[in-house]
mmCIF file of C-alpha atoms in Angstrom:
data_model
loop_
_atom_site.group_PDB
_atom_site.id
_atom_site.type_symbol
_atom_site.label_atom_id
_atom_site.label_comp_id
_atom_site.label_asym_id
_atom_site.label_seq_id
_atom_site.Cartn_x
_atom_site.Cartn_y
_atom_site.Cartn_z
ATOM 1 C CA MET S 7 -0.058 0.232 -0.205
ATOM 2 C CA SER S 8 1.126 3.607 -0.756
ATOM 3 C CA THR S 9 2.195 6.032 1.440
ATOM 4 C CA ALA S 10 -0.883 8.462 0.364
ATOM 5 C CA ASP S 11 -3.306 5.151 0.276
ATOM 6 C CA GLU S 12 -2.066 4.730 4.168
ATOM 7 C CA LYS S 13 -2.675 8.160 4.947
ATOM 8 C CA LYS S 14 -6.135 7.976 3.303
ATOM 9 C CA ARG S 15 -7.119 4.952 5.619
ATOM 10 C CA GLN S 16 -5.997 6.506 8.690
ATOM 11 C CA ALA S 17 -7.866 9.776 7.934
ATOM 12 C CA ALA S 18 -10.606 7.685 7.091
ATOM 13 C CA ASP S 19 -10.298 5.829 10.352
ATOM 14 C CA GLU S 20 -10.154 8.441 12.488
ATOM 15 C CA LYS S 21 -12.943 10.791 10.853
ATOM 16 C CA PRO S 22 -15.978 10.791 13.595
ATOM 17 C CA GLN S 23 -18.773 8.718 12.833
ATOM 18 C CA ASN S 24 -21.865 10.400 12.357
ATOM 19 C CA VAL S 25 -24.157 9.151 15.175
ATOM 20 C CA HIS S 26 -27.234 10.485 13.435
ATOM 21 C CA ALA S 27 -26.442 8.716 9.970
ATOM 22 C CA GLY S 28 -29.869 6.657 9.119
ATOM 23 C CA HIS S 29 -31.252 7.989 11.685
ATOM 24 C CA ARG S 30 -34.214 9.835 9.524
ATOM 25 C CA GLY S 31 -34.280 6.441 7.710
ATOM 26 C CA ARG S 32 -35.185 4.356 11.312
ATOM 27 C CA MET S 33 -37.772 6.983 12.091
ATOM 28 C CA LYS S 34 -39.733 6.682 9.309
ATOM 29 C CA LYS S 35 -39.485 3.190 8.775
ATOM 30 C CA ARG S 36 -40.816 2.750 12.900
ATOM 31 C CA TYR S 37 -43.707 4.889 11.401
ATOM 32 C CA MET S 38 -44.348 2.830 8.734
ATOM 33 C CA GLU S 39 -44.367 -0.189 10.361
ATOM 34 C CA ASN S 40 -46.261 0.898 13.667
ATOM 35 C CA GLY S 41 -47.366 4.362 13.165
ATOM 36 C CA LEU S 42 -46.679 6.062 16.061
ATOM 37 C CA GLU S 43 -47.335 3.152 18.678
ATOM 38 C CA GLY S 44 -44.117 4.422 21.468
ATOM 39 C CA PHE S 45 -43.200 7.439 19.775
ATOM 40 C CA ALA S 46 -42.500 10.215 22.658
ATOM 41 C CA GLU S 47 -43.846 13.417 22.177
ATOM 42 C CA HIS S 48 -40.455 15.086 20.813
ATOM 43 C CA GLU S 49 -40.071 12.046 18.315
ATOM 44 C CA ILE S 50 -43.422 12.879 16.549
ATOM 45 C CA LEU S 51 -42.545 16.443 16.365
ATOM 46 C CA GLU S 52 -39.104 15.508 15.052
ATOM 47 C CA LEU S 53 -40.896 13.303 12.451
ATOM 48 C CA LEU S 54 -42.912 16.070 11.095
ATOM 49 C CA LEU S 55 -40.084 18.250 10.989
ATOM 50 C CA MET S 56 -38.022 16.100 8.766
ATOM 51 C CA TYR S 57 -40.372 16.715 6.378
ATOM 52 C CA ALA S 58 -39.714 20.574 6.301
ATOM 53 C CA ILE S 59 -36.403 20.204 6.840
ATOM 54 C CA PRO S 60 -34.161 17.908 4.901
ATOM 55 C CA GLN S 61 -30.735 17.231 5.624
ATOM 56 C CA LYS S 62 -30.511 18.418 9.417
ATOM 57 C CA ASN S 63 -30.415 17.075 12.740
ATOM 58 C CA VAL S 64 -34.135 18.632 13.785
ATOM 59 C CA ASN S 65 -33.732 16.316 16.856
ATOM 60 C CA PRO S 66 -33.128 19.668 19.131
ATOM 61 C CA LEU S 67 -35.256 21.746 17.533
ATOM 62 C CA ALA S 68 -38.303 19.219 18.760
ATOM 63 C CA HIS S 69 -36.761 19.986 22.354
ATOM 64 C CA ASP S 70 -36.675 23.574 21.886
ATOM 65 C CA LEU S 71 -39.998 23.552 20.506
ATOM 66 C CA LEU S 72 -41.902 21.752 23.290
ATOM 67 C CA ASP S 73 -40.043 23.240 25.924
ATOM 68 C CA ILE S 74 -41.093 27.047 24.738
ATOM 69 C CA PHE S 75 -44.931 26.219 23.920
ATOM 70 C CA GLY S 76 -45.100 23.507 26.583
ATOM 71 C CA SER S 77 -46.734 20.488 24.426
ATOM 72 C CA LEU S 78 -46.994 19.101 20.711
ATOM 73 C CA SER S 79 -50.826 20.621 20.749
ATOM 74 C CA LYS S 80 -49.491 23.891 21.556
ATOM 75 C CA VAL S 81 -46.909 23.998 19.023
ATOM 76 C CA LEU S 82 -48.991 22.726 16.277
ATOM 77 C CA ARG S 83 -51.636 25.641 17.323
ATOM 78 C CA ALA S 84 -48.990 28.473 18.058
ATOM 79 C CA ASP S 85 -48.870 31.563 16.166
ATOM 80 C CA ARG S 86 -46.797 31.005 12.981
ATOM 81 C CA LYS S 87 -45.290 34.298 13.122
ATOM 82 C CA LEU S 88 -43.930 33.017 16.419
ATOM 83 C CA LEU S 89 -43.011 29.727 15.343
ATOM 84 C CA ALA S 90 -40.939 30.999 12.589
ATOM 85 C CA GLN S 91 -38.878 33.069 14.866
ATOM 86 C CA VAL S 92 -37.479 30.345 16.910
ATOM 87 C CA LYS S 93 -33.861 29.798 15.780
ATOM 88 C CA GLY S 94 -33.662 26.623 13.362
ATOM 89 C CA MET S 95 -37.616 27.415 11.979
ATOM 90 C CA GLY S 96 -38.146 29.877 9.330
ATOM 91 C CA GLU S 97 -41.555 30.838 7.580
ATOM 92 C CA THR S 98 -41.710 27.047 5.890
ATOM 93 C CA SER S 99 -41.614 25.353 8.736
ATOM 94 C CA ALA S 100 -43.812 27.168 10.909
ATOM 95 C CA THR S 101 -46.141 27.268 7.532
ATOM 96 C CA MET S 102 -46.212 23.505 7.350
ATOM 97 C CA LEU S 103 -46.788 22.931 11.545
ATOM 98 C CA GLY S 104 -49.922 25.282 11.321
ATOM 99 C CA LEU S 105 -51.255 23.403 8.188
ATOM 100 C CA VAL S 106 -50.894 20.313 10.143
ATOM 101 C CA GLU S 107 -53.179 21.725 12.782
ATOM 102 C CA ASP S 108 -55.362 23.082 10.273
ATOM 103 C CA ILE S 109 -55.877 19.609 8.231
ATOM 104 C CA MET S 110 -56.458 18.174 11.621
ATOM 105 C CA GLN S 111 -59.531 20.771 12.392
ATOM 106 C CA TYR S 112 -60.632 20.104 8.866
ATOM 107 C CA VAL S 113 -61.207 16.431 8.989
ATOM 108 C CA GLU S 114 -62.678 16.448 12.114
ATOM 109 C CA LYS S 115 -65.223 18.852 11.388
ATOM 110 C CA GLN S 116 -66.047 16.976 7.820
ATOM 111 C CA ARG S 117 -65.962 13.665 9.739
ATOM 112 C CA ILE S 118 -68.448 14.687 12.390
ATOM 113 C CA GLU S 119 -70.503 16.467 9.796
ATOM 114 C CA GLU S 120 -70.617 12.949 8.010
ATOM 115 C CA GLU S 121 -71.496 10.891 11.007
ATOM 116 C CA PRO S 122 -75.389 10.414 11.250
ATOM 117 C CA ALA S 123 -76.757 13.530 12.863
ATOM 118 C CA ALA S 124 -79.261 12.401 15.260
ATOM 119 C CA GLN S 125 -78.381 14.465 18.028
ATOM 120 C CA SER S 126 -81.380 12.801 20.231
ATOM 121 C CA THR S 127 -79.569 13.304 23.417
ATOM 122 C CA ILE S 128 -77.739 16.132 25.846
ATOM 123 C CA SER S 129 -74.981 13.563 25.784
ATOM 124 C CA ASN S 130 -74.725 12.981 22.610
ATOM 125 C CA ALA S 131 -75.208 16.900 21.477
ATOM 126 C CA ALA S 132 -72.148 17.264 24.402
ATOM 127 C CA ARG S 133 -70.059 14.869 22.601
ATOM 128 C CA TYR S 134 -70.602 16.415 19.222
ATOM 129 C CA CYS S 135 -69.966 19.939 20.378
ATOM 130 C CA LEU S 136 -66.926 18.930 22.737
ATOM 131 C CA LYS S 137 -65.562 17.501 19.511
ATOM 132 C CA ARG S 138 -66.497 20.951 17.397
ATOM 133 C CA LEU S 139 -65.004 23.146 19.920
ATOM 134 C CA ASN S 140 -62.684 21.737 22.295
ATOM 135 C CA GLY S 141 -58.857 23.136 21.892
ATOM 136 C CA LEU S 142 -59.935 26.056 19.813
ATOM 137 C CA THR S 143 -58.208 29.651 21.020
ATOM 138 C CA ASN S 144 -60.871 31.856 20.000
ATOM 139 C CA GLU S 145 -64.582 31.435 21.984
ATOM 140 C CA THR S 146 -66.515 30.660 19.061
ATOM 141 C CA LEU S 147 -70.613 30.406 19.406
ATOM 142 C CA LEU S 148 -72.650 27.497 17.641
ATOM 143 C CA VAL S 149 -76.391 26.933 17.195
ATOM 144 C CA LEU S 150 -77.435 23.397 16.916
ATOM 145 C CA SER S 151 -80.919 23.569 14.768
ATOM 146 C CA LEU S 152 -82.635 20.261 15.764
ATOM 147 C CA ASN S 153 -86.110 18.933 14.270
ATOM 148 C CA ASP S 154 -89.020 17.523 16.241
ATOM 149 C CA THR S 155 -87.920 14.531 16.848
ATOM 150 C CA GLY S 156 -84.225 15.469 17.958
ATOM 151 C CA THR S 157 -82.220 15.167 14.834
ATOM 152 C CA MET S 158 -80.144 17.930 14.001
ATOM 153 C CA LEU S 159 -80.688 19.847 10.653
ATOM 154 C CA ARG S 160 -77.592 21.699 10.496
ATOM 155 C CA CYS S 161 -74.597 23.460 12.943
ATOM 156 C CA ASP S 162 -73.970 27.458 12.137
ATOM 157 C CA GLU S 163 -71.170 28.681 13.728
ATOM 158 C CA VAL S 164 -72.597 32.364 14.120
ATOM 159 C CA GLY S 165 -70.004 33.723 16.204
ATOM 160 C CA SER S 166 -66.068 33.416 16.863
ATOM 161 C CA GLU S 167 -63.734 35.840 18.271
ATOM 162 C CA ARG S 168 -60.092 36.619 19.087
ATOM 163 C CA GLY S 169 -59.430 36.645 22.628
ATOM 164 C CA SER S 170 -62.120 35.490 25.662
ATOM 165 C CA GLU S 171 -64.946 37.011 25.031
ATOM 166 C CA VAL S 172 -67.891 36.086 21.791
ATOM 167 C CA SER S 173 -70.965 38.257 21.404
ATOM 168 C CA PHE S 174 -73.995 36.677 21.323
ATOM 169 C CA SER S 175 -76.301 38.229 18.694
ATOM 170 C CA VAL S 176 -79.634 37.395 19.390
ATOM 171 C CA GLN S 177 -80.537 38.172 16.023
ATOM 172 C CA SER S 178 -78.168 36.254 14.397
ATOM 173 C CA ILE S 179 -79.082 33.339 16.406
ATOM 174 C CA CYS S 180 -82.843 33.414 15.431
ATOM 175 C CA ARG S 181 -82.171 33.683 11.945
ATOM 176 C CA SER S 182 -79.954 30.863 11.912
ATOM 177 C CA ALA S 183 -82.851 28.839 13.674
ATOM 178 C CA ILE S 184 -85.882 30.211 11.020
ATOM 179 C CA LEU S 185 -83.506 29.310 8.115
ATOM 180 C CA ASN S 186 -82.939 26.206 8.755
ATOM 181 C CA GLY S 187 -86.433 25.247 10.222
ATOM 182 C CA ALA S 188 -85.416 24.510 13.717
ATOM 183 C CA ALA S 189 -88.258 23.219 16.468
ATOM 184 C CA ASN S 190 -85.478 23.307 19.312
ATOM 185 C CA VAL S 191 -82.370 24.757 19.593
ATOM 186 C CA ILE S 192 -78.944 24.417 21.579
ATOM 187 C CA LEU S 193 -76.284 26.974 21.411
ATOM 188 C CA ALA S 194 -72.616 26.246 22.775
ATOM 189 C CA HIS S 195 -69.631 27.890 22.891
ATOM 190 C CA ASN S 196 -66.332 27.452 24.361
ATOM 191 C CA HIS S 197 -64.252 29.084 27.497
ATOM 192 C CA PRO S 198 -60.319 29.474 25.749
ATOM 193 C CA SER S 199 -59.749 30.405 29.695
ATOM 194 C CA GLY S 200 -60.428 26.637 30.336
ATOM 195 C CA ILE S 201 -63.101 27.577 33.361
ATOM 196 C CA VAL S 202 -65.769 25.678 32.276
ATOM 197 C CA THR S 203 -68.734 27.465 34.750
ATOM 198 C CA PRO S 204 -70.750 29.985 32.677
ATOM 199 C CA SER S 205 -70.000 33.959 33.517
ATOM 200 C CA ALA S 206 -72.516 36.366 34.351
ATOM 201 C CA GLU S 207 -72.662 37.363 30.858
ATOM 202 C CA ASP S 208 -73.319 33.831 29.606
ATOM 203 C CA ILE S 209 -76.167 33.825 31.982
ATOM 204 C CA SER S 210 -77.703 36.768 31.190
ATOM 205 C CA ALA S 211 -77.513 36.520 27.022
ATOM 206 C CA THR S 212 -79.164 33.071 27.669
ATOM 207 C CA LYS S 213 -82.331 34.142 28.953
ATOM 208 C CA ASP S 214 -82.531 36.735 26.436
ATOM 209 C CA ILE S 215 -82.086 34.383 23.320
ATOM 210 C CA GLU S 216 -84.500 31.685 25.324
ATOM 211 C CA ASN S 217 -86.910 34.340 25.112
ATOM 212 C CA ALA S 218 -86.633 35.528 21.828
ATOM 213 C CA LEU S 219 -86.586 31.907 20.498
ATOM 214 C CA SER S 220 -89.803 31.592 22.844
ATOM 215 C CA VAL S 221 -91.866 34.066 20.580
ATOM 216 C CA LEU S 222 -90.751 32.591 17.460
ATOM 217 C CA GLY S 223 -92.246 29.061 18.780
ATOM 218 C CA ILE S 224 -88.753 27.522 18.902
ATOM 219 C CA ASN S 225 -88.105 25.411 21.488
ATOM 220 C CA PHE S 226 -84.577 26.024 23.509
ATOM 221 C CA ILE S 227 -83.219 22.849 25.062
ATOM 222 C CA ASP S 228 -79.495 24.062 26.764
ATOM 223 C CA HIS S 229 -76.651 25.999 26.360
ATOM 224 C CA LEU S 230 -73.478 23.996 26.488
ATOM 225 C CA ILE S 231 -70.289 25.590 27.473
ATOM 226 C CA VAL S 232 -66.948 24.118 26.426
ATOM 227 C CA ALA S 233 -63.461 23.721 28.096
ATOM 228 C CA ASN S 234 -60.659 21.983 28.849
ATOM 229 C CA GLY S 235 -61.985 18.569 27.553
ATOM 230 C CA GLU S 236 -65.753 19.311 29.777
ATOM 231 C CA VAL S 237 -68.757 20.160 28.934
ATOM 232 C CA TYR S 238 -71.259 22.369 31.279
ATOM 233 C CA SER S 239 -75.175 22.498 31.050
ATOM 234 C CA LEU S 240 -75.940 25.952 31.794
ATOM 235 C CA LEU S 241 -79.717 25.194 32.054
ATOM 236 C CA ARG S 242 -79.099 22.273 34.310
ATOM 237 C CA ASN S 243 -76.540 24.085 36.148
ATOM 238 C CA THR S 244 -74.313 20.717 36.008
ATOM 239 C CA LYS S 245 -71.375 19.102 33.960
ATOM 240 C CA VAL S 246 -72.572 16.843 31.390
ATOM 241 C CA ILE S 247 -70.972 13.626 31.331
ATOM 242 C CA VAL S 248 -69.701 12.679 27.585
ATOM 243 C CA LYS S 249 -69.975 9.419 26.149
ATOM 244 C CA SER S 250 -67.170 8.329 23.860
ATOM 245 C CA ASP S 251 -68.424 7.034 20.939
ATOM 246 C CA THR S 252 -68.690 3.387 21.315
ATOM 247 C CA GLU S 253 -70.293 3.742 24.552
ATOM 248 C CA SER S 254 -73.201 6.349 22.568
ATOM 249 C CA GLY S 255 -74.089 3.272 20.084
ATOM 250 C CA SER S 256 -77.497 4.507 18.953
ATOM 251 C CA SER S 257 -79.751 4.197 21.593
ATOM 252 C CA PRO S 258 -80.843 7.731 22.536
ATOM 253 C CA GLU S 259 -80.211 8.441 25.812
ATOM 254 C CA ARG S 260 -83.168 11.058 25.906
ATOM 255 C CA LYS S 261 -85.172 12.507 23.536
ATOM 256 C CA ILE S 262 -85.468 16.294 23.244
ATOM 257 C CA GLY S 263 -88.217 18.118 22.406
#
């Protein structure tokens, strides 16, 4: 072996091994074979970032994002401008993470709307509203219009405000119910603060809405408040036990109307 060849071999032997070599391939293979089973929170975020940031170890970035925002859910719901400002991110990566959250919300909304729409129990209505509203950072108001047998005709979003308060427009709520031919109405809104109990404003607005619907001959069933994974019935002054999809089955627990 020549002296030059010997030097090349020695240099190759002395070159530090890249501990991340093949890491991306192994991560993707794990996911393809077993889904997210066994993945830690930072690994799920790391897997996402791999598709936005090629040819770079994104493990430290995944940890940084979780440290800054607190959880994977909060990272995905974070303001994209704030995400883009995190060292190692940028506009493309921030847009991709925001898109994932938006797609999740869109698909969940679509799935709910494609389900059998019989909202014939307060529990079922609460389950529906929990899926629609839980985790939203803007306070949002829904009007569920039901027929006289308790089947949901339509769910309209009639108010959404940034921050902690949404205005209750009696006119908008009544218009929604009339246009949908509702015999019964359920209202629902979320509290981004995480406090599920009603405020004084919630109680006052609910009374005004109930009176206005009564004049129109529309039965007001309840006003549900969603926060922190829970649902509160304002008219019944108690939390609603929300059954899972499997538990709820097709047998109504309590007829509406």
